[in-house]
Coordinates of N, CA and C in Angstrom, one line a residue:
M1 N 0.9 -1.0 0.0 CA 0.3 -0.2 0.1 C 0.8 0.7 0.2
G2 N 0.4 2.0 -0.8 CA 1.5 3.5 -0.7 C 0.8 4.4 0.8
H3 N 1.5 5.0 0.9 CA 1.9 6.2 2.3 C 1.3 7.5 1.6
L4 N 0.1 7.3 2.4 CA -0.5 9.1 2.2 C -0.5 9.9 3.7
E5 N 0.1 11.2 3.0 CA 0.3 11.9 3.9 C -0.7 12.8 4.3
R6 N -1.4 13.2 5.3 CA -2.2 14.6 5.9 C -1.6 15.5 5.6
V7 N -2.2 16.7 4.9 CA -2.0 17.7 4.7 C -2.3 18.4 5.9
T8 N -1.8 19.5 6.6 CA -2.3 20.0 7.6 C -2.0 21.2 7.5
P9 N -2.9 22.1 7.7 CA -3.2 23.7 7.4 C -1.9 24.6 7.5
F10 N -1.3 24.2 8.3 CA 0.4 24.5 8.2 C 1.4 24.1 7.1
R11 N 1.3 23.1 6.8 CA 1.9 22.5 5.6 C 1.5 23.3 4.2
F12 N 0.4 23.7 4.6 CA -0.4 24.0 3.3 C 0.2 25.6 3.2
M13 N 0.0 26.2 4.3 CA 0.1 27.5 3.8 C 1.8 27.4 3.8
L14 N 2.7 26.6 3.9 CA 4.3 26.7 4.1 C 4.2 26.5 2.4
A15 N 3.5 25.8 1.9 CA 3.7 25.5 0.4 C 2.7 26.1 -0.4
A16 N 2.1 26.8 -0.2 CA 1.8 28.0 -0.9 C 2.2 29.1 -0.6
S17 N 3.2 29.4 0.4 CA 4.6 30.6 0.9 C 5.2 30.0 -0.1
A18 N 5.7 29.3 -0.3 CA 6.9 28.8 -1.0 C 6.6 29.0 -2.4
V19 N 5.3 28.8 -3.3 CA 5.1 29.0 -4.5 C 4.6 30.3 -5.0
A20 N 4.3 31.1 -3.7 CA 4.1 32.4 -4.0 C 5.5 33.2 -4.0
L21 N 6.5 32.8 -3.1 CA 8.0 33.6 -3.1 C 8.7 32.9 -4.3
L22 N 8.6 32.0 -5.2 CA 8.9 31.3 -6.3 C 8.5 32.3 -7.3
A23 N 7.1 32.7 -7.3 CA 6.6 33.1 -8.6 C 7.2 34.6 -8.6
G24 N 7.3 34.6 -7.3 CA 7.6 36.3 -7.0 C 9.1 36.7 -7.5
C25 N 9.6 35.8 -7.5 CA 11.4 35.1 -8.3 C 11.4 35.2 -9.3
S26 N 10.6 34.6 -9.9 CA 10.6 34.0 -11.3 C 11.2 35.1 -12.2
S27 N 10.9 36.4 -12.8 CA 11.8 37.4 -13.5 C 12.1 38.8 -12.4
P28 N 13.4 38.6 -12.4 CA 14.0 39.8 -11.5 C 14.1 40.9 -12.1
P29 N 14.0 42.0 -11.4 CA 13.6 43.5 -12.1 C 14.9 43.6 -12.8
A30 N 14.7 44.7 -14.0 CA 16.6 45.3 -14.1 C 16.6 46.3 -13.2
P31 N 17.8 46.1 -12.9 CA 18.7 46.8 -11.9 C 19.2 48.3 -12.3
D32 N 18.6 49.2 -10.8 CA 19.2 50.5 -11.7 C 19.8 50.9 -11.4
R33 N 20.9 50.5 -11.3 CA 22.7 50.6 -11.6 C 23.4 49.3 -11.8
V34 N 24.7 49.8 -12.1 CA 25.6 48.7 -12.6 C 26.7 48.4 -11.7
A35 N 26.9 47.1 -10.9 CA 27.5 47.2 -9.9 C 29.4 47.2 -10.2
T36 N 29.9 48.0 -9.6 CA 31.4 48.3 -10.1 C 32.1 47.7 -8.6
L37 N 33.6 47.4 -9.1 CA 34.2 47.4 -8.1 C 35.2 48.6 -7.5
P38 N 35.4 48.5 -6.2 CA 36.1 49.6 -5.3 C 37.3 49.9 -5.9
T39 N 37.6 51.2 -6.1 CA 39.3 51.3 -6.4 C 39.6 52.0 -5.5
A40 N 41.0 51.9 -5.8 CA 42.2 52.5 -4.5 C 41.6 53.8 -3.9
G41 N 41.0 53.9 -2.6 CA 40.4 55.4 -2.2 C 38.9 55.8 -2.5
S42 N 38.7 54.6 -2.7 CA 37.2 54.7 -2.8 C 36.2 53.9 -1.5
A43 N 35.1 54.4 -1.4 CA 34.4 53.9 -0.3 C 34.1 52.6 -0.9
T44 N 34.2 51.7 0.0 CA 33.2 49.8 -0.2 C 32.0 49.8 0.7
T45 N 31.0 49.6 0.8 CA 30.1 48.7 1.0 C 30.4 47.6 1.4
S46 N 29.9 47.2 2.8 CA 30.0 45.8 3.3 C 28.6 45.0 2.8
A47 N 29.6 43.7 2.4 CA 28.3 42.8 2.1 C 27.4 42.0 3.5
V48 N 26.3 41.8 2.7 CA 25.5 41.2 3.7 C 25.9 40.1 4.0
P49 N 25.7 39.9 5.5 CA 26.3 38.5 6.4 C 25.8 37.8 5.9
A50 N 26.6 36.4 6.1 CA 25.9 35.3 5.7 C 25.1 34.6 6.9
D51 N 24.1 33.9 6.3 CA 23.0 33.0 7.6 C 23.7 32.7 8.2
P52 N 23.8 33.1 9.7 CA 24.4 32.1 10.8 C 23.8 31.0 11.0
D53 N 22.8 30.9 10.8 CA 21.9 29.4 11.0 C 21.8 28.6 9.7
N54 N 22.5 28.9 8.8 CA 22.8 28.4 7.4 C 21.5 27.8 7.1
G55 N 20.6 28.6 7.3 CA 19.0 28.6 6.7 C 18.1 27.4 7.6
R56 N 18.5 27.4 8.5 CA 17.9 26.3 9.4 C 16.9 26.9 10.2
P57 N 15.8 26.0 10.3 CA 14.6 27.1 11.3 C 15.3 26.9 12.7
R58 N 14.7 28.1 13.6 CA 15.3 28.2 14.8 C 13.6 28.8 16.0
E59 N 13.7 27.6 16.7 CA 12.6 27.8 17.7 C 12.3 29.3 18.2
R60 N 11.7 29.8 19.0 CA 11.4 31.0 19.7 C 10.9 30.7 20.8
I61 N 11.8 31.8 21.9 CA 11.2 31.5 22.9 C 9.7 31.7 23.3
D62 N 9.1 32.3 22.7 CA 7.8 33.1 22.1 C 6.7 31.9 21.6
M63 N 7.4 31.1 20.9 CA 6.6 29.8 19.9 C 5.4 29.3 21.1
T64 N 4.2 29.0 20.5 CA 3.2 28.0 21.0 C 3.8 26.6 20.7
N65 N 3.2 25.9 21.4 CA 3.4 24.7 21.2 C 3.0 23.6 19.8
A66 N 2.0 24.4 19.0 CA 1.6 23.7 17.9 C 2.8 24.6 17.0
E67 N 3.6 26.1 16.9 CA 4.0 26.2 16.3 C 5.5 25.5 16.3
A68 N 5.9 25.1 17.6 CA 7.1 24.1 17.9 C 6.7 22.4 17.3
V69 N 5.7 22.1 17.3 CA 5.3 20.8 16.9 C 5.3 21.0 15.1
A70 N 5.1 21.9 14.6 CA 5.1 22.6 13.2 C 6.3 22.2 12.6
L71 N 7.1 22.8 13.2 CA 8.6 23.0 13.0 C 9.2 21.6 13.0
S72 N 8.9 21.0 13.9 CA 9.6 19.2 14.5 C 9.0 18.5 13.0
D73 N 7.5 18.5 12.6 CA 7.1 17.4 11.8 C 7.6 17.8 10.6
I74 N 7.9 19.1 10.1 CA 9.1 18.9 9.0 C 10.1 18.5 9.0
Y75 N 10.9 18.3 10.0 CA 12.3 17.4 10.0 C 12.0 16.0 10.3
E76 N 10.7 15.6 10.9 CA 10.2 14.1 11.4 C 10.1 13.8 10.0
T77 N 9.1 14.7 9.0 CA 9.0 14.1 7.7 C 9.8 13.7 6.8
C78 N 11.0 14.5 6.9 CA 12.2 14.7 6.1 C 12.8 13.6 6.8
M79 N 12.9 13.1 7.6 CA 13.6 11.7 8.2 C 13.1 10.8 7.8
A80 N 11.7 10.7 7.9 CA 11.0 9.6 7.3 C 10.8 9.3 6.0
Q81 N 11.3 10.6 4.9 CA 11.3 10.1 3.8 C 12.9 9.7 3.4
N82 N 13.5 9.9 4.3 CA 15.1 9.6 3.9 C 15.6 8.6 4.5
G83 N 14.2 7.6 5.0 CA 14.3 6.2 5.6 C 14.6 6.2 7.2
F84 N 14.0 7.2 7.9 CA 14.3 6.7 9.1 C 13.0 7.6 9.6
E85 N 12.4 6.4 10.1 CA 10.9 6.7 11.5 C 10.6 6.2 12.2
K86 N 10.9 7.0 13.2 CA 11.1 6.5 14.7 C 10.1 5.0 15.5
A87 N 8.7 5.3 14.4 CA 8.0 4.5 14.7 C 8.1 2.6 14.3
K88 N 9.1 2.6 13.0 CA 9.7 1.8 12.4 C 10.9 1.5 13.0
I89 N 11.6 1.9 13.7 CA 12.9 1.6 14.0 C 13.2 0.0 14.5
S90 N 12.0 -0.5 14.6 CA 12.5 -2.3 15.3 C 12.7 -2.8 13.7
T91 N 12.3 -2.6 12.7 CA 12.2 -2.9 11.4 C 13.6 -2.7 10.2
L92 N 14.5 -1.7 11.1 CA 15.3 -1.5 10.1 C 16.3 -2.2 10.5
P93 N 17.4 -2.6 9.7 CA 18.4 -3.7 9.9 C 19.5 -2.9 10.6
D94 N 19.7 -1.8 10.2 CA 21.1 -1.1 11.1 C 20.1 0.6 11.8
P95 N 20.0 0.3 12.4 CA 19.1 1.9 13.0 C 19.6 3.2 12.6
D96 N 21.2 3.0 13.3 CA 22.1 4.0 14.0 C 22.6 4.5 12.5
Q97 N 22.7 3.6 11.3 CA 23.2 3.7 10.2 C 22.0 4.5 9.7
A98 N 20.6 4.3 9.5 CA 19.6 4.8 9.0 C 19.3 6.4 9.8
A99 N 19.6 6.3 10.7 CA 19.4 7.5 11.4 C 20.6 8.3 11.0
A100 N 21.7 8.3 10.8 CA 23.0 9.1 10.5 C 22.5 9.8 9.4
K101 N 22.4 8.6 8.3 CA 21.7 9.1 7.0 C 20.8 10.0 6.7
A102 N 19.9 9.8 7.2 CA 18.6 11.1 7.6 C 19.1 12.0 7.9
R103 N 19.9 12.0 8.9 CA 20.2 12.8 9.7 C 20.7 14.1 8.8
A104 N 22.1 13.1 8.0 CA 22.5 14.1 7.3 C 21.5 15.1 5.7
A105 N 21.2 14.3 5.4 CA 20.0 14.5 4.3 C 19.0 15.4 5.0
C106 N 18.6 15.9 6.3 CA 17.8 16.6 6.8 C 18.2 18.2 7.5
V107 N 19.8 18.0 7.6 CA 20.3 18.8 8.8 C 19.5 20.3 8.6
S108 N 19.0 20.5 7.2 CA 18.5 22.1 7.0 C 17.3 22.3 7.1
K109 N 16.8 21.1 7.9 CA 15.3 21.1 8.3 C 15.0 20.6 10.0
D110 N 16.4 20.6 10.5 CA 16.3 20.0 11.7 C 16.5 21.7 12.9
P111 N 15.3 22.1 13.5 CA 15.0 23.3 14.0 C 16.6 23.7 15.1
L112 N 16.9 24.8 15.1 CA 17.8 25.1 16.1 C 16.7 25.3 17.5
P113 N 18.1 25.1 18.9 CA 17.2 25.9 19.7 C 17.3 27.4 19.8
P114 N 16.0 27.9 20.4 CA 15.8 29.6 20.7 C 17.1 30.1 20.8
W115 N 17.6 31.1 20.6 CA 19.3 31.6 20.5 C 19.3 31.4 22.3
E116 N 18.1 32.0 22.6 CA 18.2 32.1 24.2 C 18.9 31.1 25.1
L117 N 19.1 30.1 24.3 CA 18.7 28.6 25.3 C 20.1 27.6 24.1
D118 N 20.7 28.6 23.1 CA 21.5 27.5 21.9 C 22.9 27.5 22.6
A119 N 23.3 26.4 23.1 CA 24.5 26.3 23.9 C 26.2 27.1 23.3
S120 N 25.4 27.8 21.5 CA 26.6 27.9 21.2 C 26.7 30.1 21.2
N121 N 25.4 30.3 22.3 CA 25.4 31.5 22.2 C 26.4 31.7 23.6
P122 N 26.8 33.0 23.6 CA 28.2 32.5 25.0 C 27.1 33.1 26.2
H123 N 25.7 33.6 25.9 CA 25.1 34.2 27.2 C 24.2 33.4 27.3
A124 N 23.9 32.4 26.6 CA 22.8 31.5 27.0 C 22.6 30.8 28.5
A125 N 24.1 30.9 29.0 CA 24.5 30.3 30.5 C 23.4 31.2 31.5
D126 N 23.6 32.6 30.9 CA 23.4 33.7 32.0 C 22.1 33.9 32.2
F127 N 20.9 33.2 30.9 CA 19.8 33.3 30.6 C 19.4 32.0 31.6
V128 N 19.6 30.8 30.9 CA 19.0 30.0 31.9 C 19.3 30.3 33.4
H129 N 19.9 30.9 34.1 CA 20.4 31.2 35.3 C 19.5 32.3 35.7
A130 N 19.5 33.2 34.7 CA 18.5 34.4 35.4 C 16.9 33.5 34.9
V131 N 16.6 32.4 34.5 CA 15.5 31.9 34.5 C 15.0 31.2 36.0
V132 N 16.6 30.3 36.1 CA 15.9 29.5 37.3 C 16.0 30.2 38.2
Q133 N 17.0 31.4 38.8 CA 16.4 32.6 39.5 C 14.8 33.4 39.7
C134 N 14.2 33.2 38.4 CA 13.0 33.6 38.2 C 11.9 32.9 38.5
L135 N 12.3 31.4 38.4 CA 11.0 30.5 38.8 C 11.8 30.3 40.7
R136 N 12.5 30.5 40.9 CA 13.0 30.0 42.4 C 12.3 31.6 43.0
A137 N 12.1 32.6 42.4 CA 11.3 33.7 43.5 C 10.3 33.7 43.2
K138 N 9.4 32.8 42.1 CA 8.0 32.7 41.9 C 7.8 31.6 43.2
G139 N 8.4 30.6 43.2 CA 8.1 29.3 44.8 C 8.4 28.3 44.3
V140 N 9.3 28.1 42.8 CA 9.6 26.8 42.5 C 10.6 26.0 43.5
K141 N 10.9 25.2 44.2 CA 11.6 24.5 45.4 C 12.8 24.1 44.5
Y142 N 12.5 22.9 43.6 CA 13.6 22.1 43.4 C 13.7 22.6 41.6
V143 N 15.0 23.6 41.3 CA 15.0 23.4 40.1 C 16.2 23.5 39.5
N144 N 16.9 23.6 38.7 CA 18.6 23.3 38.7 C 18.8 24.0 37.4
E145 N 20.0 24.1 37.1 CA 20.8 24.0 36.0 C 21.2 23.1 35.3
E146 N 21.3 22.4 34.1 CA 21.7 21.6 34.3 C 22.8 22.1 32.7
P147 N 24.1 20.6 32.6 CA 24.5 21.0 31.5 C 24.1 20.8 30.1
P148 N 25.1 21.3 29.1 CA 23.9 21.3 27.7 C 24.1 19.9 27.2
Q149 N 22.8 20.0 26.1 CA 22.7 18.6 26.0 C 22.4 19.0 24.4
D150 N 22.6 18.1 23.3 CA 22.8 18.3 21.9 C 22.4 19.7 21.6
G151 N 23.4 20.5 21.8 CA 23.4 22.0 21.3 C 22.7 22.7 22.5
R152 N 21.8 22.5 23.5 CA 20.7 22.8 24.2 C 21.1 23.3 25.5
M153 N 21.1 24.7 25.9 CA 21.2 24.8 27.3 C 19.8 24.1 28.2
L154 N 19.8 23.6 29.5 CA 18.9 23.0 29.9 C 18.6 23.5 31.7
F155 N 17.7 23.2 31.9 CA 17.5 23.2 33.7 C 16.5 22.2 33.7
S156 N 16.2 22.0 35.1 CA 15.3 20.7 35.3 C 14.5 20.7 36.6
F157 N 13.8 20.5 36.7 CA 12.3 20.6 37.9 C 12.3 19.3 38.7
G158 N 12.2 19.1 40.2 CA 11.8 17.8 40.8 C 12.8 17.4 41.7
G159 N 13.9 18.1 41.1 CA 15.5 17.2 42.4 C 15.2 15.9 42.8
P160 N 16.1 15.2 43.5 CA 16.4 14.2 43.4 C 15.4 13.5 44.3
E161 N 14.2 13.4 44.2 CA 13.0 13.2 45.0 C 12.1 13.5 44.2
N162 N 12.3 13.9 42.8 CA 11.2 14.0 41.4 C 9.7 15.0 42.3
D163 N 10.3 15.9 43.0 CA 9.1 16.8 43.7 C 7.8 17.3 42.9
S164 N 6.8 16.8 42.5 CA 5.5 17.1 41.5 C 5.6 18.1 41.5
A165 N 5.2 19.0 42.8 CA 4.6 20.0 43.1 C 5.8 21.1 42.0
S166 N 6.7 21.1 42.0 CA 8.6 22.1 41.6 C 7.9 21.5 40.1
I167 N 7.8 20.1 39.8 CA 7.6 20.0 38.2 C 6.6 20.8 37.4
T168 N 5.3 20.6 38.9 CA 4.3 20.9 38.0 C 4.5 22.5 37.6
K169 N 4.3 23.2 39.0 CA 4.7 24.8 39.1 C 5.7 25.2 38.2
G170 N 6.6 24.5 38.3 CA 8.4 25.0 37.2 C 7.0 24.6 35.6
M171 N 6.9 23.8 35.2 CA 6.4 24.1 34.2 C 5.4 24.9 33.2
E172 N 4.6 25.6 34.5 CA 3.9 26.6 34.4 C 3.9 27.8 34.5
L173 N 5.4 27.8 34.9 CA 6.0 29.2 35.0 C 7.1 29.6 34.1
T174 N 7.5 28.4 33.7 CA 8.4 28.4 33.0 C 8.5 29.4 31.4
P175 N 7.8 29.3 31.1 CA 6.8 30.7 29.7 C 7.1 31.7 30.1
A176 N 6.4 32.4 31.3 CA 6.7 33.2 31.6 C 7.9 34.1 32.5
C177 N 8.7 33.0 33.1 CA 9.8 33.7 33.2 C 10.9 33.7 32.6
E178 N 10.7 33.0 31.1 CA 11.7 32.7 30.0 C 11.5 34.3 29.2
K179 N 9.8 34.5 29.4 CA 9.6 35.8 28.3 C 10.1 37.1 29.5
D180 N 10.3 37.2 30.5 CA 10.4 38.3 31.5 C 12.2 38.7 31.0
V181 N 13.1 37.5 31.4 CA 14.0 37.4 31.3 C 14.3 37.7 29.9
A182 N 13.7 37.2 28.9 CA 13.9 37.7 27.5 C 13.9 39.3 27.5
T183 N 13.1 39.8 27.7 CA 12.4 41.3 27.6 C 13.6 42.0 28.4
Q184 N 14.6 41.9 29.6 CA 15.5 42.4 29.8 C 17.3 42.3 29.3
G185 N 16.7 41.5 27.8 CA 17.7 41.7 27.2 C 18.8 40.6 27.6
I186 N 18.5 39.8 28.1 CA 19.4 38.7 29.0 C 19.6 37.4 27.7
G187 N 20.4 37.1 27.5 CA 20.8 35.8 26.7 C 21.0 36.0 25.1
K188 N 21.0 37.7 24.9 CA 20.5 38.0 23.6 C 22.3 37.9 22.8

């Protein structure tokens, strides 16, 4: 049997946007000026900096769960199209090799963490520390900064006893603390 993929409104909008973008780019307007090379003593203009994310999508602190899932779905669909589906992992002869091959093919669709939580951001540790302090100030008893994992700065709830009140309260208050800290400019 063939594989049918359900088209979600998000994917439809993404496809429609891509078609509109391509249609708009099909015939570029004639340039107003001719580009020239700078000569000795002439002023130079700086080139537009390269995309630091290499075209990869980036999560945002203020994303809704639906937006985050949509980014993740694009990546998971690419992985499946390239031979790796988590649901079918037990049927693969070499799951590690299949995963590595699919990841290499889909790297451009793998969402990066929000910049504030990106381990490559030199200020991300400050952001996590400030969020943890905010959560503690709001009454989350067990919240800790954790070492980065998979390029993402982390914090955890519950402590050694897995305190359910800290987990519940921490999960509930995290978005507000992250937004408060981000508006202060910490982690940028």
